[in-house]
CSV table of C-alpha atoms in Angstrom, one decimal:
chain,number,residue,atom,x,y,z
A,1,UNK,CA,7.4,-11.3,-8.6
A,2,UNK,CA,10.5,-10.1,-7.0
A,3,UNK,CA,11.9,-7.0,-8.9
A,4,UNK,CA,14.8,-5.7,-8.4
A,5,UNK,CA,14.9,-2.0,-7.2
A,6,UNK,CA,16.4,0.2,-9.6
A,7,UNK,CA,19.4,1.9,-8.3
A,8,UNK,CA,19.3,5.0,-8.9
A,9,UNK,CA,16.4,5.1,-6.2
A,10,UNK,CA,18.7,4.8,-3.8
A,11,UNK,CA,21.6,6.4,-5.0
A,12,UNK,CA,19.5,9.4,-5.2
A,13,UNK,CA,19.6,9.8,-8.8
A,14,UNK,CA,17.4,11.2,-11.5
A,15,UNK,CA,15.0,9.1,-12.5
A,16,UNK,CA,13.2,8.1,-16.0
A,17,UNK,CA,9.3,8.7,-16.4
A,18,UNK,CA,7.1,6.0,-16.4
A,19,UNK,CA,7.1,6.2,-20.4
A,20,UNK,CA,9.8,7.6,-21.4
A,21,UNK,CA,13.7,8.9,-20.9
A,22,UNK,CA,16.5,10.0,-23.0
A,23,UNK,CA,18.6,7.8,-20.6
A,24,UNK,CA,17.0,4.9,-17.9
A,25,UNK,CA,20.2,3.6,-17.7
A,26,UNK,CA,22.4,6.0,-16.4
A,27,UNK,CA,20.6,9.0,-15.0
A,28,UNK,CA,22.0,12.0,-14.2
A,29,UNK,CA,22.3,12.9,-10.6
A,30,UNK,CA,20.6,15.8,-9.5
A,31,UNK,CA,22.9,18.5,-7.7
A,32,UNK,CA,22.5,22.1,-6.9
A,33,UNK,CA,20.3,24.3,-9.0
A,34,UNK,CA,18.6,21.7,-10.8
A,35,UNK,CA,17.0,22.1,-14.3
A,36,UNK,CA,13.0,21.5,-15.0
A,37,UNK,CA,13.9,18.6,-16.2
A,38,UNK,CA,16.2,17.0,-13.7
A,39,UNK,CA,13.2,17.8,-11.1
A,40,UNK,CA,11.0,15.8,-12.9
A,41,UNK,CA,13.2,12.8,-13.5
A,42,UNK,CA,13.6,13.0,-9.7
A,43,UNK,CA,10.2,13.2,-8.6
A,44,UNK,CA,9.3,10.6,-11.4
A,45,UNK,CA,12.2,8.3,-9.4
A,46,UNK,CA,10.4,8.7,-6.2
A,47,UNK,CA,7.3,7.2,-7.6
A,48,UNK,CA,9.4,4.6,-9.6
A,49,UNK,CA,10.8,3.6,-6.5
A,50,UNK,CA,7.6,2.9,-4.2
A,51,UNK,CA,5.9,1.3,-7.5
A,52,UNK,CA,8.6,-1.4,-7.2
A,53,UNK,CA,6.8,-2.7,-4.4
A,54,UNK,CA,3.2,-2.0,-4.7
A,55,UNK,CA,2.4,-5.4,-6.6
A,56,UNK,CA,4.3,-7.3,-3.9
A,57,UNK,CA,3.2,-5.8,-1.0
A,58,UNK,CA,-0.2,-6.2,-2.3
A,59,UNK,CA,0.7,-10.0,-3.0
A,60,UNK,CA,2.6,-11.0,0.8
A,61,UNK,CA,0.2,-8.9,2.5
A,62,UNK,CA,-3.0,-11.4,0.8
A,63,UNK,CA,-0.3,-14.4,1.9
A,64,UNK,CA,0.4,-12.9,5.4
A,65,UNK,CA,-3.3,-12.5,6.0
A,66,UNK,CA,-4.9,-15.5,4.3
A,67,UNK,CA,-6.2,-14.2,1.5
A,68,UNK,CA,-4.2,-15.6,-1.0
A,69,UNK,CA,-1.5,-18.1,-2.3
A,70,UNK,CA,1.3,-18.6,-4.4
A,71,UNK,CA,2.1,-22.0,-5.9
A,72,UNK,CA,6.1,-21.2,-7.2
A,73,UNK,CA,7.8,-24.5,-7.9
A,74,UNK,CA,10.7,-22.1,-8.0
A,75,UNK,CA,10.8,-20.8,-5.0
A,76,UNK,CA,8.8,-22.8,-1.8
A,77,UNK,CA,9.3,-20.1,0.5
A,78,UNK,CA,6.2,-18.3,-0.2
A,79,UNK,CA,4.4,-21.3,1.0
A,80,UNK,CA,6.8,-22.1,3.6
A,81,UNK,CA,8.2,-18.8,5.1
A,82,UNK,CA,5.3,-16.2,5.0
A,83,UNK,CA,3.1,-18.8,6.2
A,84,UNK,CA,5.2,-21.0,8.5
A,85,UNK,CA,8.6,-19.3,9.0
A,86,UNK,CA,11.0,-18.4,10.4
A,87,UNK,CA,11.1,-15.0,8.4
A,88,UNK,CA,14.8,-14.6,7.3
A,89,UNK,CA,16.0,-10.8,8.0
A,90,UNK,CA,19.0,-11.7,5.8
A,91,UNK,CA,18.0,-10.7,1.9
A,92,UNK,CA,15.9,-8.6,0.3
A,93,UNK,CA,12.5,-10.7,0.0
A,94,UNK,CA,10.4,-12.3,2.0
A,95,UNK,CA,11.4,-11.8,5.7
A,96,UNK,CA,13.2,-9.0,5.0
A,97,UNK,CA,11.1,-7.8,2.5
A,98,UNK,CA,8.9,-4.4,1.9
A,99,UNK,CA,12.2,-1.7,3.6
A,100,UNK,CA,14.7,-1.4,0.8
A,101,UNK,CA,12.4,0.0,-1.8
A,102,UNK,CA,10.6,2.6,0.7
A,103,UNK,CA,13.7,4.2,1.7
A,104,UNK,CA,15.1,4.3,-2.3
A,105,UNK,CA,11.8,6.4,-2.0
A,106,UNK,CA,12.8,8.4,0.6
A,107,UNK,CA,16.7,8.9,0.1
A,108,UNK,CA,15.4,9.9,-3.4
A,109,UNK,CA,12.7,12.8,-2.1
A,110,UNK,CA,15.5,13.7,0.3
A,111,UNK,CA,18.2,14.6,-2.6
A,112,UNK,CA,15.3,16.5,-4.3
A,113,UNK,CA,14.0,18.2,-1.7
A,114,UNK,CA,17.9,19.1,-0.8
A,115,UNK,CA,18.0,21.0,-3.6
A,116,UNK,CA,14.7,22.1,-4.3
A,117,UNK,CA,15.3,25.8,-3.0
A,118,UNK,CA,18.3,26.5,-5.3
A,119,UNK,CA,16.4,25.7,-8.3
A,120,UNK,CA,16.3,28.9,-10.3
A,121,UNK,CA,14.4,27.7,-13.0
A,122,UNK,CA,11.4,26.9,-10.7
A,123,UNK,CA,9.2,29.8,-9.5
A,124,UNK,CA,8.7,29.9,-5.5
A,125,UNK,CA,5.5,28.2,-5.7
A,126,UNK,CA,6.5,25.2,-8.4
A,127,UNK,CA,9.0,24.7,-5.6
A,128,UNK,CA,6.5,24.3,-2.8
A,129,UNK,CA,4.2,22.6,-4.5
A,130,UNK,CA,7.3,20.0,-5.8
A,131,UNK,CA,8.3,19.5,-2.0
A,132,UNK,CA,4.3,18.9,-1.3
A,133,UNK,CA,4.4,16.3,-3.7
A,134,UNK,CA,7.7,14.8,-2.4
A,135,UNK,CA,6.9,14.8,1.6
A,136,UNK,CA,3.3,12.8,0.6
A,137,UNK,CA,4.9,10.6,-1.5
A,138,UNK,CA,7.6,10.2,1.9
A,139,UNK,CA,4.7,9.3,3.6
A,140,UNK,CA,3.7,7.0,1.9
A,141,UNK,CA,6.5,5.3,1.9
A,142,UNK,CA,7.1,5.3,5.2
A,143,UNK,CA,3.4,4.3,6.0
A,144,UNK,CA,4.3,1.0,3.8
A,145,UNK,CA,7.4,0.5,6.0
A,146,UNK,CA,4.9,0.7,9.3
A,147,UNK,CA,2.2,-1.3,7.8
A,148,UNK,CA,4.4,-4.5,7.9
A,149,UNK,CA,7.3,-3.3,10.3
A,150,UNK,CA,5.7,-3.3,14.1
A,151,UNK,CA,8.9,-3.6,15.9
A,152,UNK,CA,10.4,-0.5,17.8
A,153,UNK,CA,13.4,-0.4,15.4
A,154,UNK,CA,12.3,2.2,12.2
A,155,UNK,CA,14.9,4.8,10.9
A,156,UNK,CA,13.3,8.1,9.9
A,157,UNK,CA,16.3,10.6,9.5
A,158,UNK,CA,17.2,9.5,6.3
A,159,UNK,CA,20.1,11.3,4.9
A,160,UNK,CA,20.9,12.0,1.6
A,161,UNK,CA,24.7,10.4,1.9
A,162,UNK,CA,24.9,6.5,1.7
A,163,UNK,CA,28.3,7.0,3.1
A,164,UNK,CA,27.4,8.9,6.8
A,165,UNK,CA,26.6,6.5,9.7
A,166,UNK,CA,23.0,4.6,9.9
A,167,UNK,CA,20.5,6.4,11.1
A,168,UNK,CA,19.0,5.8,14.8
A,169,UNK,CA,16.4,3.8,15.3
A,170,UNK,CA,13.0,5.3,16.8
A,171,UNK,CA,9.7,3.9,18.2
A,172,UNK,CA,6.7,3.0,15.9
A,173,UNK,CA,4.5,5.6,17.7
A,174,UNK,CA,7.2,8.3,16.7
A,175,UNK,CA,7.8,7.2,13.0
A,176,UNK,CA,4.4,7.3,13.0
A,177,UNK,CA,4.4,11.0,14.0
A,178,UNK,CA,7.1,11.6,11.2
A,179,UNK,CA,4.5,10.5,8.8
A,180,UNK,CA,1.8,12.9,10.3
A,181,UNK,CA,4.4,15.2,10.0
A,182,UNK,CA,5.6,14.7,6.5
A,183,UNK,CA,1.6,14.9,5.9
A,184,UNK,CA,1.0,18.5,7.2
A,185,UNK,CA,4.2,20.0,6.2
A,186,UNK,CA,3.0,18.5,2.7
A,187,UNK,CA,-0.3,19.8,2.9
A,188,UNK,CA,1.0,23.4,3.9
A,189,UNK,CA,3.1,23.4,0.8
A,190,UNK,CA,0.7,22.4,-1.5
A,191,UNK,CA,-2.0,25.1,-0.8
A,192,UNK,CA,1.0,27.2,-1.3
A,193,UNK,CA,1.8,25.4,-4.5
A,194,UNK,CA,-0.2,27.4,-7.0
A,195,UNK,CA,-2.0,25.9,-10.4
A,196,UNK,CA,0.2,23.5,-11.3
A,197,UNK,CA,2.8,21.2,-10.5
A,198,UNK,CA,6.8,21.7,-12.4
A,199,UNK,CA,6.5,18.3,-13.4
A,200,UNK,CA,3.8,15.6,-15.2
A,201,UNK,CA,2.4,13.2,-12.8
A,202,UNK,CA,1.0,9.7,-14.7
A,203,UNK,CA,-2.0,8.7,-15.6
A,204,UNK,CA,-2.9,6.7,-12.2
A,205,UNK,CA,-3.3,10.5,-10.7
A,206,UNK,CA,-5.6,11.9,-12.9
A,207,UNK,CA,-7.4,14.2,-10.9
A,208,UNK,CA,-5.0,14.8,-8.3
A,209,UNK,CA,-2.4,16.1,-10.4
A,210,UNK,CA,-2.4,19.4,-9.7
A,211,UNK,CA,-1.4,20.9,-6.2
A,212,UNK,CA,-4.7,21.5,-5.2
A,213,UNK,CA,-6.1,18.1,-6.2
A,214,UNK,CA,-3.2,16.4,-4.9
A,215,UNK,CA,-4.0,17.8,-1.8
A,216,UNK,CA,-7.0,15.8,-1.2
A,217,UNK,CA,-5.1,12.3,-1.7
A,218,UNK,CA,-2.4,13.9,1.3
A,219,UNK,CA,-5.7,14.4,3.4
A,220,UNK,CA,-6.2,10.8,2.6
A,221,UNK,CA,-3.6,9.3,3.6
A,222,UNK,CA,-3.9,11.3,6.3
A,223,UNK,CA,-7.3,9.7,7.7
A,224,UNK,CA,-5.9,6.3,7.2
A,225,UNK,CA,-3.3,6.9,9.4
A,226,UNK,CA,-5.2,9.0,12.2
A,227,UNK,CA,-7.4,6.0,11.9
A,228,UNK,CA,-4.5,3.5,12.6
A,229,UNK,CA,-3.5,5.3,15.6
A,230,UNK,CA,-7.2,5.3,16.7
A,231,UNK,CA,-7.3,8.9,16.9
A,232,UNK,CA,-10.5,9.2,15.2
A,233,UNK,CA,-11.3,13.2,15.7
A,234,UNK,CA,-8.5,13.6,13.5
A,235,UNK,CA,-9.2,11.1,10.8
A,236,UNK,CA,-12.8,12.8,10.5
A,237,UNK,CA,-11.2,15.8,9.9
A,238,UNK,CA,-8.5,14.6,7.6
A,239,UNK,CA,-11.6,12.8,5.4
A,240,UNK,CA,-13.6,16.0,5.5
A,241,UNK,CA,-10.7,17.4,3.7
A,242,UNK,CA,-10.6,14.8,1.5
A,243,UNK,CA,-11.9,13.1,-1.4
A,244,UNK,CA,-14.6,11.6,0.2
A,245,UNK,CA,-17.6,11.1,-1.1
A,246,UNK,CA,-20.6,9.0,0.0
A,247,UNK,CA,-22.8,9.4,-3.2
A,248,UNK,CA,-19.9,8.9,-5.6
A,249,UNK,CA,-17.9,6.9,-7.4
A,250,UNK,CA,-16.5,4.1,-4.9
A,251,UNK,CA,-13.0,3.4,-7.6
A,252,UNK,CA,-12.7,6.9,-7.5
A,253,UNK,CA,-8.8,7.4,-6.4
A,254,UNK,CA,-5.2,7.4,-6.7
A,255,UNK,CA,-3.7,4.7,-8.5
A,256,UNK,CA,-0.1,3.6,-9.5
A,257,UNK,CA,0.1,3.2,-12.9
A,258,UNK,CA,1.9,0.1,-14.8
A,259,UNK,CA,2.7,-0.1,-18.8
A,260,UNK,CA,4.3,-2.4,-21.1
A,261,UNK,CA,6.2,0.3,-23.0
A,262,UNK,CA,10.1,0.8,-23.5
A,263,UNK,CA,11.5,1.3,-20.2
A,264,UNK,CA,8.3,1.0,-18.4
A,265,UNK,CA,7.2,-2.0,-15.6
A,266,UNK,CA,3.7,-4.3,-16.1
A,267,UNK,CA,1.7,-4.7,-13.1
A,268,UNK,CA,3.5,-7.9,-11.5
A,269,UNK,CA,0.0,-9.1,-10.4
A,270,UNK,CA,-1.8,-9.6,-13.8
A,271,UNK,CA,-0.7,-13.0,-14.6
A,272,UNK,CA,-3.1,-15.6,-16.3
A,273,UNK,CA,-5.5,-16.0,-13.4
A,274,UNK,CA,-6.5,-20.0,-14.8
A,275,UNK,CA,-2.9,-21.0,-14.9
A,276,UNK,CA,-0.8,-18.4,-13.1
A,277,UNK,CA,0.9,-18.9,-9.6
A,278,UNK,CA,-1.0,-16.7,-7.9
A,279,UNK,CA,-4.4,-18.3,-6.2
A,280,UNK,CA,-7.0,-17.1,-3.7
A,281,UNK,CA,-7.7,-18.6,-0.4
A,282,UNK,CA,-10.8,-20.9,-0.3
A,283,UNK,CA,-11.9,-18.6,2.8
A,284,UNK,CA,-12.8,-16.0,0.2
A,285,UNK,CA,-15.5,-17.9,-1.1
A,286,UNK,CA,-16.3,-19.3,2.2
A,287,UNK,CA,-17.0,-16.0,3.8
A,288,UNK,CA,-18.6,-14.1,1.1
A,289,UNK,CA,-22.1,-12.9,2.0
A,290,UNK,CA,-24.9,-13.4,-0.6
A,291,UNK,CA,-26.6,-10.7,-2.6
A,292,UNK,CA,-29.6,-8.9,-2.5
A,293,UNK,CA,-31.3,-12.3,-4.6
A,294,UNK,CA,-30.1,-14.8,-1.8
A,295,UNK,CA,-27.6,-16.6,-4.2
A,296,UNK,CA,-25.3,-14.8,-6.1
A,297,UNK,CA,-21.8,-14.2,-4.0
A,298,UNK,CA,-20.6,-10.4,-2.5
A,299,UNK,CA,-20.0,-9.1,-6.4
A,300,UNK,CA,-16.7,-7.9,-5.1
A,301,UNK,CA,-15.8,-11.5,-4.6
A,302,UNK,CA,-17.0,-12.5,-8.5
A,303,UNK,CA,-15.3,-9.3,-10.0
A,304,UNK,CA,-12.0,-10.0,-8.3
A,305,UNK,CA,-12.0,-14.5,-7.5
A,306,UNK,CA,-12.5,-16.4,-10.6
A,307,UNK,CA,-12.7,-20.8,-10.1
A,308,UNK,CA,-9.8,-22.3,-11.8
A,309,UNK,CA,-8.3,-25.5,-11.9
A,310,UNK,CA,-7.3,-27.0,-8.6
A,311,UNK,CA,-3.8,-27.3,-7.8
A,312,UNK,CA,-2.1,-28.5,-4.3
A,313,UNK,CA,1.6,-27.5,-3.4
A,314,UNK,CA,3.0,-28.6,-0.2
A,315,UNK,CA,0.0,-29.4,1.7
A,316,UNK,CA,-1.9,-26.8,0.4
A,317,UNK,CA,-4.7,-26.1,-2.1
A,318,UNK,CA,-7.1,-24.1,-4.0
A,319,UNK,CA,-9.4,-23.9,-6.9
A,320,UNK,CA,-9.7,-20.0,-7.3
A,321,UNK,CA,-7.5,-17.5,-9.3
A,322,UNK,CA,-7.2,-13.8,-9.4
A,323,UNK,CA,-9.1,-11.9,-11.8
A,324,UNK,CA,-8.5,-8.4,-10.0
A,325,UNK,CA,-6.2,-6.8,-12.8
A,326,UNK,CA,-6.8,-8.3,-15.6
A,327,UNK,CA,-4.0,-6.5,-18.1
A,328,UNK,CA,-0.1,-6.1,-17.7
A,329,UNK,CA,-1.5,-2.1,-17.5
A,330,UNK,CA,-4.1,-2.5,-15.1
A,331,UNK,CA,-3.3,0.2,-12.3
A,332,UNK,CA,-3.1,-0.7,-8.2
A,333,UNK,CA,-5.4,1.8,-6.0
A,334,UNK,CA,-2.8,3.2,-3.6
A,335,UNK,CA,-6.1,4.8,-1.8
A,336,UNK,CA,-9.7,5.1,-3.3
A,337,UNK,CA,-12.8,6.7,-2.2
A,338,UNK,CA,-14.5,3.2,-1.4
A,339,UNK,CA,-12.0,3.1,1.7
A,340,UNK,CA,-12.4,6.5,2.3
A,341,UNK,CA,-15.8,6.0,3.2
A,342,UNK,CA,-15.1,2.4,5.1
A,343,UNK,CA,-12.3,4.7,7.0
A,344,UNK,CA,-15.4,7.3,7.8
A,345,UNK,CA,-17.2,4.4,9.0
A,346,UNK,CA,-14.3,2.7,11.3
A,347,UNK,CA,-13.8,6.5,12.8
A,348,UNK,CA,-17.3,6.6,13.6
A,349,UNK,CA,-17.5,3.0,15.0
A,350,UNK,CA,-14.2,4.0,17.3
A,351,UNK,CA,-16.4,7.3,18.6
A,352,UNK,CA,-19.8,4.9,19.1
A,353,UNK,CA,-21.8,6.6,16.3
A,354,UNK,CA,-23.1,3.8,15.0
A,355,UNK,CA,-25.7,5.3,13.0
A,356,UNK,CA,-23.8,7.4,10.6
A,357,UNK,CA,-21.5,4.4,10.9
A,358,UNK,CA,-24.2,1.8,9.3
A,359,UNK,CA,-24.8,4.4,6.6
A,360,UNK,CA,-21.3,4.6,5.3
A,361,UNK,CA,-21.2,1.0,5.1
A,362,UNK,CA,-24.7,0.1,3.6
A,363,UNK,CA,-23.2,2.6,0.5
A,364,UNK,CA,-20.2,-0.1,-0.3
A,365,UNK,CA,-22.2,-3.1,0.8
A,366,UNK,CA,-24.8,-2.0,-1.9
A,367,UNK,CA,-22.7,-0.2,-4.2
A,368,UNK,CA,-19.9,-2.3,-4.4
A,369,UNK,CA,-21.0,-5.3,-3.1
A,370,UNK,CA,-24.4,-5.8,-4.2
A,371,UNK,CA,-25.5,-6.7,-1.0
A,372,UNK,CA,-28.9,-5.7,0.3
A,373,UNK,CA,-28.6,-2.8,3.3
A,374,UNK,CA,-28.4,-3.9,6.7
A,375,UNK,CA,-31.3,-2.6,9.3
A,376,UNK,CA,-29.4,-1.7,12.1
A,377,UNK,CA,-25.8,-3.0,13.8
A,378,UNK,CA,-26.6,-4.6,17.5
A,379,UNK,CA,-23.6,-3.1,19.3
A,380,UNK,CA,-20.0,-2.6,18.8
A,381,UNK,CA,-18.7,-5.7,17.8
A,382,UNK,CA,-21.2,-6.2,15.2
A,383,UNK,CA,-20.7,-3.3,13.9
A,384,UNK,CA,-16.6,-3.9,13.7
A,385,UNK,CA,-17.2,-7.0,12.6
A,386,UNK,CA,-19.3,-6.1,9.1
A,387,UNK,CA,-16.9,-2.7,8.7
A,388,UNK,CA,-13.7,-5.6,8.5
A,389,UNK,CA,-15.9,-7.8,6.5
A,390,UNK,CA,-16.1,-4.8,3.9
A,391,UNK,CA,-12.6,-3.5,4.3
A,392,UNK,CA,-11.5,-7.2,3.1
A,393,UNK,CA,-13.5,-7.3,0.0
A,394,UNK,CA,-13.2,-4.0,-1.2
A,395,UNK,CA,-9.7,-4.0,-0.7
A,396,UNK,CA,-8.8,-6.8,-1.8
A,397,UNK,CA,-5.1,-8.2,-3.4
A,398,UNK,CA,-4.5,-4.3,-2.9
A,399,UNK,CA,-2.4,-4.2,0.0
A,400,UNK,CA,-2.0,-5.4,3.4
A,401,UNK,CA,-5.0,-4.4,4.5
A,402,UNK,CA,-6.5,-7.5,6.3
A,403,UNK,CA,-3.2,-8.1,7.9
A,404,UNK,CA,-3.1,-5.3,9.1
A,405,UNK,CA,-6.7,-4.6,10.2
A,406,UNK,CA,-7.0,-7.5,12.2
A,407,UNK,CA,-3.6,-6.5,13.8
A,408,UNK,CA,-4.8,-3.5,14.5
A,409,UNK,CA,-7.9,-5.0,16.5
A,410,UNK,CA,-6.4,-8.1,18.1
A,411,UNK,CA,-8.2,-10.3,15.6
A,412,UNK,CA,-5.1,-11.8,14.0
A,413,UNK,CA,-5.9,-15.0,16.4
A,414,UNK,CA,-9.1,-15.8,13.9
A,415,UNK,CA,-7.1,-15.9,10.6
A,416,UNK,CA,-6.9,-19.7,9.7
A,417,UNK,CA,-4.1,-22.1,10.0
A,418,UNK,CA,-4.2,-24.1,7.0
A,419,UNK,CA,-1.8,-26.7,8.0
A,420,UNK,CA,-1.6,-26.6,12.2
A,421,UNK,CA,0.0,-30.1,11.8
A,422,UNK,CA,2.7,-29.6,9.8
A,423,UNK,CA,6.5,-30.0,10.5
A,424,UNK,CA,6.3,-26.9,11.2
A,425,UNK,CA,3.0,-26.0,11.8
A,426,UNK,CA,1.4,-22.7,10.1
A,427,UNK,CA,1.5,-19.9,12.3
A,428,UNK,CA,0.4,-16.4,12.2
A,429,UNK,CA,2.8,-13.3,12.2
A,430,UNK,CA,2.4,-10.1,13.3
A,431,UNK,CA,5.5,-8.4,12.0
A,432,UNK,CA,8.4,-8.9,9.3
A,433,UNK,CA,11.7,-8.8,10.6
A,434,UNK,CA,14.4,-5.9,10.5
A,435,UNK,CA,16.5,-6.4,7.6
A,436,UNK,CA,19.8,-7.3,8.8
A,437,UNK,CA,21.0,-4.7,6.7
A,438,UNK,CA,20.2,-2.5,9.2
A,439,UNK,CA,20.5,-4.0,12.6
A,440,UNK,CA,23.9,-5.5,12.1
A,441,UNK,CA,25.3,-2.1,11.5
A,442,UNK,CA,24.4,-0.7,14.4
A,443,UNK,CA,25.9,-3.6,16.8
């Protein structure tokens, strides 16, 4: 599960597409009036960078926030320190997991975007729609870094020389506002971006692959993170200018694509769901609401949850396996319309519309779940209570989410503790460590 980061991500060097290079191996580094070709390698890098983590994030945020296992007879610690600690700051997994591949991210949009203006081969709009593209996919990045980072401690001025000092740290709430940042500059530059980016995007962005379309996913991202911040004006705005749609397809979105092709990287998650390491919690089945017939389970929960063979591993156990991407090639939503209009919903909860809250999430409880519409929600809590419900099932083994959800709300207290009497006990985080990597530097 844990895959190494290329390095040329953060040495800033070209990178190869996600099928194909003349050279993966040794990439060319991208200097000062860079060819078509070298800004696509580099772009490519960005994304080759930030998929490196994807899968895992996906995985330790389902561990982190009960919704799933790992049984590794290899390696104990996914079972020992996500779920009972302590979290170890000193490598690159686990504890101080979910940093190092972000900023490869970043460093890498940084040498692009460096040199961006000196490329003569690009017209004036290829360029701003390229650095568009780049400052989104920064965003990202950093919003990835944030989701499972709360401590006041996260570098944003990133430099494009490994050899200058570390960069200072700053406050969540302003790294935060370097993402909104990144997110409007982006925007600006890809209205300005013309037809067309200088540069293929893969298949996962098909239909935001051009500057205009692209723009739509960078409004997206931008309501999710109005909406963590509860500023909830702004993520109605953000989804207006989105790709929202009520009435439309729920998977509808931008994925990260996977492959089993020369050079390319399967999707870490699709493992053989009956004998694989990877289980479900036994809350999932638990807590899934019925059907519109009273009997069948939430269909998120029987298009994702599979039952398997039991298996126990140090004190734990669970008879239920992943069936969420069923092919090495199966692609991870990095955002979809289905939580675009659960993020519509959470908005309008935070500004007491309940109304035009229940309506956004009767369309995923019936669309994508199955389940029949609800008549009204009693007050506030209820209706947080049902959007969080949904938000966990249609999200699901895609991210932190959960985690981070009931972080967000000061719900974290009613995630279970599987073994409370162990030596140690389980025990609920909030946060992942600093790497060491970057506090001991600065001491």
């Amino acid at each position: 599960m844990r895959q190494t980061l290329l390095l040329f991500a953060v040495l800033g060097l070209g990178a190869c597409s996600f099928d194909q290079s003349t050279n993966p191996n040794s990439p060319d580094e991208i200097g000062e009036n860079p060819s078509r070709a070298q800004v696509e390698a580099t772009a490519n890098g960005v994304l080759i960078a930030l998929r490196a983590d994807v899968g895992d994030a996906a995985l330790d945020g389902a561990i982190l926030g009960r919704d799933g296992y790992r049984f590794d007879g290899s390696d104990p610690r996914f079972t020992a320190e996500l779920l009972h600690g302590p979290l170890d700051p000193g490598g690159g997994a686990f504890g101080g997991d979910h940093w190092a591949e972000e900023f490869g991210a970043i460093r890498t949009g940084n040498n692009l975007l460096r040199v961006l203006p000196t490329a003569q081969a690009l017209s004036a709009e290829e360029q701003s729609a390229a650095s568009g593209f780049v400052k989104t996919m920064q965003a990202l990045a950093f919003l990835y870094i944030l989701q499972f980072h709360t401590e006041d401690s996260i570098p944003v001025a990133v430099g494009t020389d490994v050899t200058a000092p570390p960069a200072p740290f700053v406050s969540n709430a302003d790294a935060y506002a370097h993402v909104v940042s990144l997110l409007d500059q982006g925007q600006a530059e890809l209205a300005a971006g013309g037809s067309a980016f200088p540069f293929a995007l893969p298949g996962g962005f098909t239909g935001f692959n051009t500057p205009a379309t692209f723009n739509l996913f960078n409004r997206a991202l931008r309501a999710r993170v109005a909406v963590y911040q509860n500023q909830f004006d702004d993520a109605l705005a953000a989804l207006a200018a989105s790709f929202v749609n009520g009435s439309g397809d729920l998977q509808a979105g931008v994925y990260m694509s996977y492959g089993t092709g020369s050079g390319d990287f399967a999707n870490p998650l699709a493992i053989d769901p009956l004998n694989g390491e990877n289980f479900a919690h036994p809350s999932l089945a638990a807590n899934a609401q019925l059907q519109a017939d009273g009997v069948t389970p939430d269909r998120r929960f029987v298009t994702k949850v599979i039952t398997r063979p039991g298996q126990s591993s140090d004190g734990l156990s669970s008879s239920l396996g992943w069936i969420r991407y069923p092919a090495p090639n199966t692609p991870i939503p990095l955002i979809k319309n289905e939580e675009l209009v659960l993020l519509r919903a959470e908005a309008n909860i935070g500004k007491g519309d309940l109304g035009s809250a229940l309506t956004d999430i009767n369309v995923v409880r019936t669309g994508s779940g199955g389940l029949a519409p609800l008549g009204g929600l009693a007050d506030a809590t209820a209706a947080l209570n049902e959007l969080l419900y949904n938000k966990r099932y249609s999200l699901l083994y895609e991210g932190p989410y959960r985690w981070v959800d009931l972080r967000h709300y000061g719900l974290l207290g009613t995630l279970p503790i599987d073994r409370p009497a162990g030596d140690p006990p389980d025990q609920i985080f909030s946060t992942l460590p600093i790497p060491n990597a970057e506090t001991l530097p600065r001491q």
